[in-house]
Amino acid sequence: MSGDELLNQSADELFGQVVTPAALAEAERDGWSQPMWAAVSEMGLPGISVPEDRGGQGGSAADALGVLRVAGWHALPLPLAETGLLAGWLLSGSGLPVPATPLTTVASRGGDDLSWDGSTVTGRLRGVPWARHCTDVVALVDGVVVRLARDSLTVTAATNLAGEPRDTIECDRLTPAAWAPAGVGVDVEAQRLRGALTRVCLMAGAIERVLDVTVRYTQERQQFGRPIARFQAVQAHLVHIAQQAAIASMAADVASREWERGSASLEVWAAKTLCGEAARVATRAAHQAHGAMGMTQEYVLHHLTRRLWSWTREYDDAGWARRLGGVVIERGADELYPLITAGSAALG
Amino acid sequence: MVQSKGLLRFPATDLTTSELALQREVREFLDHELPRGSRRPGLGFNAPADREFSRKLGARGWLGMALPKRYGGGERTAVERFVVTEELLSRGAPVGHHWVADRQSGAVIARFGSEEQKATLLPGICSGELGFSIGMSEPDAGSDLAAVRTRATRADGGWTLNGTKVWTTGAHRNDYMVTLCRTDDGDDRHAGLTQFVVDLHADGLQVNPIPFIDGTHEFNEVVLHDVFIPDGRVLGDVGQGWSQNTAELAFERGGPDRYLSTYPVVELFLREAVPASLGAETTRFLGRATATWWVLRNLSLSIARAIDEGGSPVQEAALVKELGTRFEQDLLLGLLELIEVEPSPQSRSMFEQVLCEAILTTPSNTIRGGTTEILRSVAAKGLAR
């Protein structure tokens, strides 16, 4: 497990207290849970990895990524990744202060058309997590980082498969609340990689939890006079989930470690590709092992599997596999094994 | 969080400076001995046997690496052995002669063998001289090994063995076979089993070829007819064959040989391909394959590190073997969807030749050393609360 163990433990305890089944259902109904945000914010979790002199809590990206693993395990319905690691990084990395409020951001994709004319922002950005409940939307537009006050935007509500807000924002010649040329290392590629890494960590935590609840359930549930976990066909499901949990966790661990060391592009491409596949396999096996119970809203599984489906597509999955394959082809046969062992370090 | 709740554990680790130096040393050696692309690569531990090549590895100190120095070993770590092994396998090196001796027979003899056995057998394993076979399976005992019927009965100064072993890889060229026999018929079918180190050239022992699916001769039937084995060749304790055998299987699983067998096929595909002709589908396939090798390598490395730290990651190893051996075969199916030719063993393309061999032979990798189904049962035990 990456990051700061004590911090992870504290986060685990806190999330265990506040992310109750009732709170999750409420957050989904309302799109937001203010008590949950207040508790998480009180502990300083959203600001981890944002420098203290920019308004954050300090700490490393690996610390924040470790907390995201825990958040994924609990299906925490808050823009934790967005506030610090993504929006906080865009702002602080470009010399701007970071407000101590819920912030959100997303990288532009095909169909989005935000543009910058030197003083104002015009256009549309879709799939913005919790935009309607954040104070500001931060975006990287044409080499400039802008902070847009939510109240000055047109926000159209939409959700992902987990019922979490993924809104569309629009504006027309809007003057940002703050802006600055993107700082050194702040670019679209870095933004997409960072976003992908946040999803890898959330997914690793969620798949570990899927394993945990499936193991529990299959040991409690009795059919034909014994726990269903005793049937070989059910054990095969458990083993397949355990394998994918091991893959996702290892991918998150190594990618976070290399990120902290300064160069992790290949690891993030690989990790996001693998987590997508892990989510597909684990979700299917977990639902099969749970039977009808897993298909209900009263049982915890759907909070995890619906998020996994959403995180799989966010910040891409298939595209990263093509990037990795492109490097493999470009480097050629002799360099393939050294690439597998050395990772990004081999890219130079 | 799951990591503190006793399910399977795979702590991430990476190579130290000295382990990376060893990796460089092995790569330089292989660049000299077996330059990439210069010859037809072998597929994992099914690669050809080449006693001369094994001797060279022995001379470098890369066989019996974990065995005690006084028997010719290197007293090196499981991770160092991992580093050497992954380089050999990714190169498709001819490891067939020493593979079983180096991976498991040596370790079992070092752990359970007598002083005399260690002194006479281990140096030959470490030098690459001796080849070993595994005498476990029988016509009526495969996954259910406790059903073995090859019988050892008391004789003057030793034991007399009678029975038949099957699927015995390399018995026609190797020196010894670690053989599981029934020595007692009690109610407990796991008791009363004993392991013997059988000289494959002993009187009364006959090796009959069982042609492998691709027509090659690797498999054998070994018929034991009144074969005399002196007391000194009982391996470990009489009646303890089952538990010793379980330990032996742990050595067999979780290593790089469980996901790299078909690596040379993909490397050859890449070597022969015209880069500009490779489309998006192929590019994605190569990306996914590389991501999977990367993560399996990290899982396998984690197991090696856990062994060095005194752990016994038996269930973790079973989990990785089940995953890796399926992945090896999935790669071939993926390649078959991408290529437009009908692969022929007589093709002028080395890729096609090796692909043909791999398609036919790699289904054995989800069978030997514990079938996929057995491995799932082993791994599932680690998932109980």
XYZ file of C-alpha atoms in Angstrom:
733
model
C 0.000 0.000 0.000
C 1.434 3.320 -1.024
C 1.472 6.633 0.776
C 1.523 7.416 4.458
C 0.273 4.451 6.532
C -0.894 6.543 9.499
C -2.705 8.953 7.243
C -4.356 6.078 5.389
C -5.481 4.576 8.675
C -6.986 7.835 9.873
C -8.749 8.300 6.549
C -10.030 4.707 6.715
C -11.471 5.311 10.174
C -13.077 8.581 9.165
C -14.587 7.220 5.955
C -15.799 4.189 7.903
C -17.725 6.519 10.194
C -19.167 8.962 7.666
C -19.669 6.903 4.502
C -22.512 4.813 5.882
C -25.038 3.072 3.621
C -27.610 5.732 4.546
C -25.152 8.569 3.831
C -24.254 7.036 0.459
C -27.909 6.778 -0.516
C -28.525 10.339 0.601
C -25.496 11.648 -1.272
C -26.722 9.963 -4.417
C -30.229 11.389 -4.038
C -28.988 14.936 -3.379
C -25.766 14.812 -5.413
C -23.856 16.031 -2.376
C -23.354 15.392 1.316
C -22.320 18.515 3.197
C -21.655 16.671 6.503
C -19.383 14.258 4.655
C -17.469 17.056 2.952
C -17.186 18.939 6.258
C -15.694 15.892 8.008
C -13.240 15.124 5.195
C -12.299 18.771 4.880
C -11.866 19.078 8.656
C -9.181 16.379 8.484
C -7.462 18.310 5.677
C -7.698 15.461 3.180
C -8.683 17.489 0.067
C -5.595 19.699 0.330
C -2.973 16.942 0.590
C -0.192 17.350 -2.005
C -1.034 21.060 -2.455
C 1.829 23.180 -1.047
C 1.031 24.934 2.226
C 2.078 28.332 0.875
C -0.617 27.971 -1.814
C -3.317 27.153 0.688
C -2.967 23.362 0.786
C -1.951 20.831 3.419
C 1.453 19.924 2.006
C 2.479 16.296 1.698
C 3.345 14.338 -1.414
C 1.278 13.211 -4.368
C 1.882 9.641 -3.138
C 0.253 10.566 0.191
C -2.814 11.899 -1.610
C -2.924 8.859 -3.920
C -2.800 6.555 -0.898
C -5.845 8.339 0.544
C -7.632 7.919 -2.799
C -7.160 4.144 -2.500
C -8.976 4.309 0.815
C -11.644 6.587 -0.686
C -12.208 4.077 -3.495
C -12.598 1.268 -0.953
C -15.357 3.258 0.780
C -16.915 4.588 -2.466
C -16.529 8.092 -1.016
C -18.916 10.303 -3.027
C -16.827 13.495 -3.012
C -14.474 15.330 -5.430
C -11.406 14.353 -3.395
C -9.237 13.634 -6.443
C -10.444 16.797 -8.165
C -9.932 19.308 -5.345
C -6.291 18.650 -4.465
C -4.459 16.385 -6.883
C -6.086 17.799 -10.030
C -7.526 21.342 -9.608
C -5.168 22.145 -6.732
C -2.208 21.050 -8.844
C -3.312 23.094 -11.878
C -3.658 26.218 -9.736
C -0.640 25.878 -7.453
C 1.540 24.602 -10.292
C 0.782 27.818 -12.129
C 1.441 30.076 -9.166
C -2.195 30.632 -8.204
C -3.634 30.291 -4.701
C -5.899 27.323 -3.989
C -9.207 28.094 -2.234
C -10.087 25.825 0.705
C -13.427 24.887 -0.837
C -14.623 22.003 -3.012
C -13.000 22.438 -6.428
C -13.412 20.456 -9.595
C -11.812 20.011 -12.976
C -11.610 17.606 -15.868
C -9.353 17.364 -18.913
C -10.958 18.402 -22.211
C -12.001 15.579 -24.499
C -13.331 15.392 -28.024
C -16.503 17.485 -28.235
C -15.398 19.924 -25.542
C -14.526 23.338 -26.902
C -13.381 25.693 -24.161
C -11.242 28.461 -25.620
C -9.264 31.421 -24.295
C -9.083 34.740 -26.087
C -6.502 36.403 -23.849
C -8.924 37.617 -21.194
C -12.107 35.531 -21.277
C -13.226 31.904 -21.612
C -15.881 30.643 -24.003
C -17.273 27.176 -24.657
C -18.330 23.933 -23.073
C -16.795 21.226 -20.870
C -18.650 17.975 -20.139
C -18.382 15.354 -17.408
C -17.224 17.804 -14.746
C -17.406 15.941 -11.409
C -19.747 17.603 -8.884
C -19.565 20.956 -10.758
C -22.929 22.059 -9.371
C -21.693 21.642 -5.773
C -18.166 23.032 -6.120
C -17.286 26.696 -5.684
C -15.040 26.762 -8.737
C -14.262 24.891 -11.919
C -10.584 24.911 -12.832
C -9.578 24.289 -16.425
C -6.510 24.194 -18.617
C -7.409 26.137 -21.750
C -4.990 26.930 -24.566
C -1.960 26.934 -22.245
C -3.679 28.986 -19.559
C -5.017 27.787 -16.191
C -8.321 29.458 -15.331
C -10.443 29.366 -12.211
C -14.102 29.924 -13.058
C -16.592 30.757 -10.311
C -19.379 28.184 -10.431
C -22.045 30.888 -10.009
C -20.950 32.553 -13.228
C -21.310 29.328 -15.256
C -24.287 27.654 -16.848
C -24.319 24.208 -15.228
C -26.393 21.407 -16.742
C -26.799 18.506 -14.347
C -25.891 14.983 -15.442
C -24.552 11.936 -13.630
C -22.266 8.991 -14.193
C -23.402 5.367 -13.813
C -22.955 5.649 -10.045
C -25.318 8.609 -9.809
C -22.440 10.960 -9.020
C -22.677 14.416 -10.611
C -20.815 14.690 -13.914
C -22.135 18.011 -15.094
C -21.737 20.081 -18.228
C -20.554 23.661 -17.795
C -20.873 26.416 -20.380
C -19.782 30.019 -20.537
C -19.578 32.841 -23.033
C -16.785 35.392 -22.796
C -16.476 34.796 -19.073
C -13.752 36.577 -17.142
C -12.084 34.029 -14.819
C -11.956 34.580 -11.070
C -8.233 33.984 -11.495
C -5.910 32.941 -14.310
C -2.237 32.446 -15.117
C -0.155 30.923 -17.882
C 0.246 27.205 -17.165
C 3.330 26.629 -14.994
C 6.309 24.435 -15.802
C 5.155 20.821 -16.184
C 1.487 21.816 -16.286
C 0.201 20.693 -19.668
C -2.575 18.592 -21.158
C -0.471 15.431 -21.195
C 0.474 15.788 -17.530
C -3.149 16.601 -16.671
C -4.450 13.473 -18.407
C -1.772 11.258 -16.820
C -2.494 12.653 -13.367
C -6.223 12.186 -13.898
C -5.661 8.600 -15.020
C -3.521 7.905 -11.950
C -6.268 9.187 -9.628
C -8.703 6.757 -11.268
C -6.200 3.903 -10.973
C -5.969 4.467 -7.218
C -9.720 4.834 -6.738
C -10.273 1.674 -8.775
C -7.643 -0.337 -6.889
C -9.345 0.512 -3.606
C -12.784 -0.302 -4.970
C -11.725 -3.670 -6.426
C -10.064 -4.631 -3.136
C -13.393 -3.898 -1.437
C -15.306 -5.877 -4.069
C -13.105 -8.842 -3.136
C -13.688 -8.248 0.553
C -17.494 -8.084 0.332
C -17.680 -11.030 -2.074
C -15.559 -13.232 0.196
C -17.744 -12.297 3.163
C -21.009 -12.808 1.341
C -20.109 -16.192 -0.132
C -19.068 -17.447 3.299
C -22.299 -16.320 4.910
C -24.729 -17.287 2.188
C -25.787 -20.938 2.477
C -27.283 -23.073 -0.261
C -27.553 -26.855 -0.476
C -26.661 -26.913 3.216
C -23.283 -25.212 3.071
C -21.675 -21.816 2.436
C -21.550 -21.187 -1.298
C -17.819 -20.355 -0.981
C -17.300 -24.099 -0.565
C -18.405 -24.764 -4.142
C -15.544 -24.892 -6.639
C -17.456 -22.943 -9.254
C -17.940 -20.104 -6.763
C -14.291 -20.340 -5.657
C -13.304 -19.701 -9.256
C -15.148 -16.362 -9.089
C -13.366 -15.491 -5.842
C -9.979 -16.349 -7.303
C -10.637 -14.249 -10.396
C -11.620 -11.255 -8.276
C -8.576 -11.768 -6.036
C -6.328 -11.842 -9.100
C -7.760 -8.602 -10.417
C -7.496 -7.000 -6.968
C -3.834 -8.042 -6.878
C -3.262 -6.635 -10.369
C -5.002 -3.320 -9.673
C -3.252 -2.884 -6.317
C 0.159 -3.688 -7.704
C -0.419 -1.378 -10.669
C -1.505 1.445 -8.336
C 1.423 0.851 -5.974
C 4.110 0.806 -8.637
C 2.622 3.680 -10.646
C 2.335 5.830 -7.491
C 5.888 4.948 -6.487
C 7.311 5.853 -9.892
C 5.168 9.016 -10.020
C 6.811 10.125 -6.791
C 10.218 9.367 -8.296
C 9.428 11.738 -11.135
C 8.727 9.674 -14.238
C 5.771 7.312 -14.504
C 4.144 7.716 -17.900
C 4.563 4.084 -18.956
C 3.441 2.858 -15.536
C 0.291 5.006 -15.653
C -0.549 3.861 -19.201
C -0.140 0.251 -18.096
C -1.962 0.719 -14.809
C -5.014 2.424 -16.325
C -5.211 -0.224 -19.046
C -5.000 -3.004 -16.449
C -7.489 -1.435 -14.046
C -10.051 -1.199 -16.834
C -9.717 -4.900 -17.518
C -9.629 -5.664 -13.782
C -12.892 -3.789 -13.285
C -14.572 -5.699 -16.108
C -13.517 -9.115 -14.789
C -14.035 -8.411 -11.086
C -17.406 -6.717 -11.558
C -18.774 -9.593 -13.549
C -17.474 -12.268 -11.175
C -18.673 -10.394 -8.077
C -22.184 -9.934 -9.419
C -22.359 -13.584 -10.428
C -21.194 -14.727 -6.989
C -23.705 -12.477 -5.226
C -26.722 -13.561 -7.216
C -29.813 -11.375 -6.935
C -28.598 -9.650 -3.758
C -25.864 -7.877 -5.722
C -28.452 -6.440 -8.085
C -30.227 -4.481 -5.346
C -29.692 -0.972 -4.067
C -29.919 -2.113 -0.454
C -26.645 -4.058 -0.647
C -23.215 -2.341 -0.873
C -21.875 -3.964 -4.046
C -23.495 -1.570 -6.524
C -21.834 1.462 -4.946
C -18.511 -0.088 -5.960
C -19.324 -1.696 -9.293
C -21.179 1.318 -10.685
C -18.245 3.562 -9.799
C -15.810 1.103 -11.345
C -17.679 1.290 -14.650
C -17.497 5.058 -14.548
C -13.825 5.293 -13.558
C -12.907 2.782 -16.267
C -13.864 5.227 -18.996
C -12.798 8.423 -17.231
C -9.355 9.588 -18.301
C -9.502 6.873 -20.936
C -8.451 3.262 -20.952
C -8.141 1.928 -24.501
C -6.185 4.991 -25.595
C -3.432 4.329 -23.069
C -3.009 0.760 -24.319
C -2.486 2.169 -27.809
C 0.085 4.637 -26.489
C 1.979 1.833 -24.781
C 1.750 -0.382 -27.872
C 2.988 2.508 -29.997
C 6.116 2.808 -27.873
C 6.650 -0.964 -28.054
C 6.490 -0.862 -31.864
C 8.687 2.210 -32.106
C 11.374 0.700 -29.859
C 11.306 -2.692 -31.537
C 11.825 -6.295 -30.497
C 15.225 -5.930 -28.823
C 13.970 -3.254 -26.469
C 10.737 -4.947 -25.402
C 11.922 -6.901 -22.386
C 14.121 -4.074 -21.068
C 11.020 -1.858 -21.348
C 8.993 -4.296 -19.237
C 11.640 -4.435 -16.509
C 12.691 -0.769 -16.430
C 9.400 0.971 -17.240
C 9.519 4.720 -17.753
C 13.189 4.769 -16.814
C 13.836 3.032 -20.172
C 12.079 5.833 -22.059
C 14.842 8.250 -21.054
C -8.713 -1.885 4.436
C -8.138 -5.230 2.845
C -4.374 -5.209 3.307
C -4.678 -5.471 7.039
C -7.401 -8.089 6.964
C -5.423 -11.170 6.107
C -6.245 -11.768 2.444
C -3.502 -12.437 -0.081
C -0.621 -9.976 0.076
C 1.628 -8.681 -2.677
C 3.824 -5.849 -1.355
C 5.405 -3.910 -4.233
C 9.163 -4.118 -4.468
C 11.852 -3.339 -7.013
C 15.411 -4.331 -7.726
C 18.289 -3.036 -5.628
C 21.484 -1.665 -7.153
C 23.261 -4.993 -6.791
C 20.312 -6.879 -8.266
C 20.317 -4.504 -11.233
C 24.042 -5.151 -11.638
C 23.313 -8.883 -11.795
C 20.629 -8.194 -14.421
C 23.195 -6.331 -16.544
C 25.700 -9.152 -16.106
C 23.180 -11.767 -17.274
C 22.127 -9.615 -20.242
C 25.732 -9.185 -21.349
C 26.336 -12.917 -21.044
C 23.225 -13.700 -23.097
C 23.997 -11.013 -25.686
C 27.220 -12.909 -26.242
C 25.880 -16.478 -26.018
C 22.423 -16.087 -27.543
C 22.073 -12.741 -29.338
C 18.399 -11.822 -29.708
C 17.005 -12.819 -33.075
C 19.937 -15.074 -33.914
C 18.301 -18.443 -33.358
C 14.988 -20.137 -32.795
C 13.961 -19.391 -29.203
C 12.622 -22.002 -26.830
C 9.309 -21.587 -25.054
C 9.771 -21.278 -21.305
C 10.848 -24.430 -19.537
C 9.764 -26.437 -22.583
C 12.885 -25.040 -24.269
C 15.455 -27.512 -25.629
C 17.933 -29.233 -23.323
C 21.524 -28.156 -23.878
C 23.880 -29.581 -21.257
C 26.722 -27.432 -22.571
C 24.732 -24.226 -22.108
C 23.652 -25.358 -18.630
C 27.314 -25.970 -17.717
C 28.132 -22.402 -18.743
C 25.375 -21.084 -16.478
C 26.721 -23.307 -13.699
C 30.212 -21.898 -14.188
C 28.760 -18.410 -13.778
C 27.132 -19.393 -10.503
C 23.631 -19.051 -11.936
C 22.378 -22.538 -11.112
C 21.529 -23.714 -7.612
C 21.827 -20.065 -6.650
C 20.014 -20.460 -3.342
C 21.808 -23.676 -2.323
C 24.525 -23.779 0.372
C 28.034 -22.830 -0.755
C 29.605 -25.952 0.657
C 27.658 -27.971 -1.930
C 28.531 -25.678 -4.799
C 25.599 -23.297 -4.418
C 25.649 -19.533 -4.216
C 23.639 -18.870 -1.045
C 21.959 -16.155 -3.027
C 18.415 -14.886 -2.754
C 15.155 -15.846 -4.430
C 15.101 -12.388 -6.031
C 18.556 -12.935 -7.541
C 17.355 -16.252 -8.936
C 14.287 -14.425 -10.276
C 16.540 -11.914 -12.068
C 18.548 -14.663 -13.775
C 15.480 -16.721 -14.629
C 13.485 -13.927 -16.239
C 16.411 -13.013 -18.466
C 16.866 -16.641 -19.582
C 13.175 -17.123 -20.311
C 12.649 -13.821 -22.103
C 15.584 -14.814 -24.318
C 14.076 -18.242 -25.023
C 17.295 -19.814 -23.709
C 17.733 -23.623 -23.849
C 17.051 -24.259 -20.169
C 15.544 -27.741 -20.591
C 18.477 -29.671 -19.185
C 18.844 -27.974 -15.820
C 15.338 -26.574 -15.336
C 13.776 -29.099 -12.970
C 17.007 -29.725 -11.045
C 17.586 -26.018 -10.551
C 14.006 -25.029 -9.758
C 12.895 -27.800 -7.460
C 14.964 -30.981 -7.094
C 17.960 -29.112 -5.689
C 15.805 -27.213 -3.226
C 14.039 -30.360 -2.038
C 17.288 -32.301 -1.623
C 18.834 -29.365 0.262
C 15.816 -29.243 2.552
C 15.049 -32.906 3.149
C 18.057 -34.842 1.873
C 20.765 -36.639 3.858
C 24.297 -35.292 4.147
C 25.465 -37.939 1.688
C 22.756 -36.990 -0.837
C 23.577 -33.311 -0.567
C 27.293 -33.936 -0.944
C 26.904 -36.178 -4.005
C 23.958 -34.589 -5.848
C 23.949 -30.845 -5.194
C 27.374 -30.031 -6.702
C 26.267 -31.670 -9.969
C 23.042 -29.639 -9.958
C 24.948 -26.405 -9.338
C 27.442 -27.102 -12.120
C 24.702 -27.846 -14.652
C 25.895 -31.430 -14.982
C 22.934 -33.323 -13.562
C 19.449 -33.366 -15.029
C 16.411 -34.380 -12.966
C 12.938 -35.604 -13.788
C 9.808 -35.505 -11.653
C 8.284 -38.894 -10.897
C 4.902 -37.933 -9.558
C 2.140 -38.622 -12.098
C 0.925 -42.132 -12.844
C -1.743 -43.580 -15.105
C -4.271 -43.326 -12.254
C -2.764 -40.480 -10.247
C -2.639 -36.964 -11.672
C -4.173 -34.127 -9.705
C -5.012 -36.718 -7.037
C -1.420 -37.574 -6.223
C -2.292 -39.490 -3.074
C -3.568 -42.197 -5.441
C -0.046 -43.206 -6.508
C 0.356 -46.952 -6.758
C 4.046 -47.287 -7.552
C 5.126 -49.375 -4.610
C 8.343 -49.538 -2.665
C 8.783 -52.660 -0.555
C 11.502 -53.409 1.956
C 14.524 -55.307 0.643
C 17.906 -56.127 2.076
C 19.702 -52.786 2.500
C 17.084 -50.821 0.654
C 13.834 -50.928 -1.262
C 12.394 -52.589 -4.335
C 10.295 -50.350 -6.594
C 7.538 -51.519 -8.892
C 5.118 -49.412 -10.897
C 4.741 -46.972 -13.738
C 5.242 -43.214 -13.930
C 3.921 -41.168 -16.858
C 4.336 -37.740 -18.444
C 7.913 -37.822 -17.181
C 9.622 -34.990 -19.013
C 13.224 -35.618 -19.996
C 13.521 -39.080 -18.379
C 15.251 -40.325 -21.564
C 18.166 -37.929 -21.146
C 18.243 -37.052 -17.445
C 20.205 -38.634 -14.635
C 17.765 -38.904 -11.747
C 14.059 -38.935 -11.007
C 12.621 -37.844 -7.670
C 9.969 -40.517 -7.346
C 6.883 -40.602 -5.138
C 6.010 -44.142 -4.022
C 3.595 -45.839 -1.687
C 5.408 -47.518 1.191
C 2.466 -48.241 3.481
C -1.286 -48.811 3.067
C -2.912 -47.113 6.016
C -6.355 -45.558 6.295
C -4.858 -42.113 5.804
C -4.036 -42.053 2.098
C -1.724 -39.045 2.589
C 0.443 -41.047 4.968
C 2.510 -43.975 3.755
C 4.067 -42.108 0.826
C 7.827 -41.785 0.452
C 10.138 -40.009 -1.989
C 13.167 -41.710 -3.542
C 16.013 -40.399 -5.656
C 16.000 -42.960 -8.453
C 18.935 -43.381 -10.836
C 17.368 -43.329 -14.295
C 19.991 -45.820 -15.445
C 19.192 -48.384 -12.747
C 18.625 -52.028 -13.653
C 14.962 -52.838 -14.232
C 14.078 -49.264 -15.167
C 12.765 -48.760 -18.672
C 12.023 -45.423 -20.351
C 9.456 -45.501 -23.163
C 8.750 -42.385 -25.208
C 5.266 -40.866 -25.223
C 5.205 -38.659 -28.328
C 4.194 -35.109 -27.420
C 1.333 -33.377 -29.229
C 3.695 -31.665 -31.687
C 5.560 -34.880 -32.458
C 8.579 -34.111 -30.298
C 9.970 -36.477 -27.693
C 9.845 -34.909 -24.240
C 7.296 -37.038 -22.397
C 8.041 -40.560 -21.245
C 6.574 -43.512 -19.500
C 8.988 -44.847 -16.882
C 8.411 -48.478 -15.982
C 9.975 -49.671 -12.749
C 10.304 -53.454 -12.537
C 11.999 -54.685 -9.353
C 14.289 -51.668 -9.306
C 16.551 -51.812 -6.244
C 17.069 -48.500 -4.436
C 19.548 -48.441 -1.553
C 18.442 -46.964 1.796
C 20.719 -44.006 1.149
C 18.441 -42.862 -1.669
C 15.322 -42.452 0.435
C 14.688 -38.685 0.244
C 13.734 -37.339 3.646
C 11.711 -39.515 5.964
C 9.820 -42.679 5.129
C 6.103 -41.866 5.164
C 6.673 -38.100 4.782
C 6.487 -38.040 0.992
C 3.209 -36.142 0.927
C 4.258 -33.137 2.990
C 7.661 -33.009 1.269
C 5.878 -33.132 -2.041
C 3.620 -30.241 -1.065
C 6.695 -28.172 -0.257
C 8.177 -29.119 -3.625
C 5.102 -27.849 -5.438
C 5.474 -24.467 -3.758
C 8.886 -24.154 -5.434
C 7.231 -24.922 -8.744
C 4.764 -22.064 -8.773
C 4.732 -18.302 -8.981
C 7.983 -17.773 -10.889
C 8.561 -15.998 -14.228
C 8.243 -19.320 -16.055
C 4.506 -19.003 -15.399
C 3.946 -15.991 -17.644
C 6.920 -15.775 -20.012
C 6.612 -19.038 -21.991
C 5.057 -17.328 -24.991
C 6.953 -14.052 -24.661
C 9.404 -15.107 -27.412
C 6.474 -15.618 -29.807
C 5.318 -12.033 -29.415
C 8.877 -10.738 -29.612
C 9.362 -12.627 -32.895
C 6.085 -11.228 -34.210
C 7.386 -7.747 -33.496
C 10.787 -8.565 -34.973
C 9.363 -9.761 -38.282
C 6.577 -7.186 -38.587
C 6.819 -4.086 -40.745
C 6.068 -1.386 -38.148
C 4.153 0.821 -40.588
C 1.798 -2.064 -41.413
C 0.645 -2.543 -37.820
C -2.837 -1.124 -37.252
C -4.624 0.184 -34.198
C -5.825 -3.252 -33.149
C -2.307 -4.695 -33.144
C -0.966 -1.661 -31.356
C -3.564 -2.044 -28.614
C -2.838 -5.768 -28.354
C 0.871 -5.080 -27.857
C 0.076 -2.391 -25.292
C -2.188 -4.689 -23.299
C 0.305 -7.553 -23.453
C 3.122 -5.306 -22.259
C 1.000 -3.932 -19.420
C 0.157 -7.471 -18.338
C 3.771 -8.707 -18.458
C 4.699 -5.637 -16.442
C 2.211 -6.297 -13.679
C 2.735 -10.080 -13.588
C 6.447 -9.451 -13.271
C 5.819 -7.158 -10.324
C 3.571 -9.752 -8.659
C 6.075 -12.543 -9.223
C 8.919 -10.361 -7.957
C 6.856 -9.630 -4.866
C 6.561 -13.383 -4.218
C 10.331 -13.845 -4.556
C 10.926 -10.990 -2.120
C 8.428 -12.482 0.330
C 10.292 -15.821 0.213
C 13.553 -13.999 0.990
C 11.878 -12.336 3.939
C 10.916 -15.714 5.382
C 7.349 -15.839 4.088
C 5.571 -18.814 2.577
C 3.422 -17.279 -0.182
C 1.963 -20.591 -1.348
C -1.491 -19.220 -2.117
C -0.129 -16.082 -3.734
C 2.037 -18.273 -5.973
C -0.972 -20.382 -6.952
C -2.905 -17.209 -7.773
C -0.144 -15.910 -10.045
C 0.394 -19.248 -11.742
C -3.309 -19.625 -12.512
C -3.348 -16.116 -13.956
C -0.033 -16.227 -15.802
C -0.499 -19.574 -17.502
C -3.896 -18.509 -18.847
C -2.424 -15.203 -20.045
C 0.374 -17.003 -21.920
C -2.238 -18.820 -23.970
C -4.535 -15.818 -24.402
C -1.616 -14.036 -26.067
C -1.508 -16.699 -28.774
C -5.232 -16.467 -29.400
C -4.854 -12.696 -29.650
C -2.032 -13.027 -32.174
C -4.047 -15.511 -34.243
C -6.783 -12.918 -34.588
C -4.312 -10.327 -35.805
C -2.316 -12.197 -38.417
C -3.653 -12.862 -41.865
C -1.688 -16.007 -42.725
C -2.491 -19.621 -41.968
C 0.468 -20.495 -39.751
C 2.557 -23.426 -40.956
C 5.324 -25.267 -39.100
C 7.255 -25.315 -42.394
C 6.949 -21.573 -42.941
C 10.111 -19.618 -43.689
C 9.003 -17.212 -40.988
C 10.513 -18.142 -37.630
C 7.600 -16.369 -35.975
C 5.150 -18.706 -37.685
C 7.198 -21.781 -36.816
C 7.373 -20.836 -33.150
C 3.719 -19.781 -33.117
C 2.767 -23.258 -34.370
C 4.845 -24.885 -31.663
C 3.323 -22.611 -29.025
C -0.275 -23.191 -30.093
C 0.178 -26.928 -29.792
C 2.288 -27.113 -26.640
C 1.263 -24.315 -24.271
C -2.047 -25.871 -23.178
C 0.217 -28.130 -21.092
C 1.205 -25.099 -18.994
C -2.230 -24.864 -17.383
C -2.002 -28.578 -16.556
C 1.470 -29.363 -15.241
C 2.573 -28.320 -11.773
C -1.062 -28.136 -10.695
C -3.960 -27.732 -13.070
C -5.831 -24.456 -13.214
C -8.681 -26.128 -11.331
C -6.417 -27.385 -8.525
C -4.689 -24.001 -8.283
C -8.037 -22.286 -7.799
C -8.713 -24.526 -4.815
C -5.293 -23.731 -3.346
C -5.703 -19.994 -3.870
C -9.262 -20.036 -2.543
C -7.961 -21.350 0.789
C -6.144 -18.054 1.147
C -9.427 -16.226 0.710
C -11.160 -17.871 3.643
C -11.710 -15.804 6.758
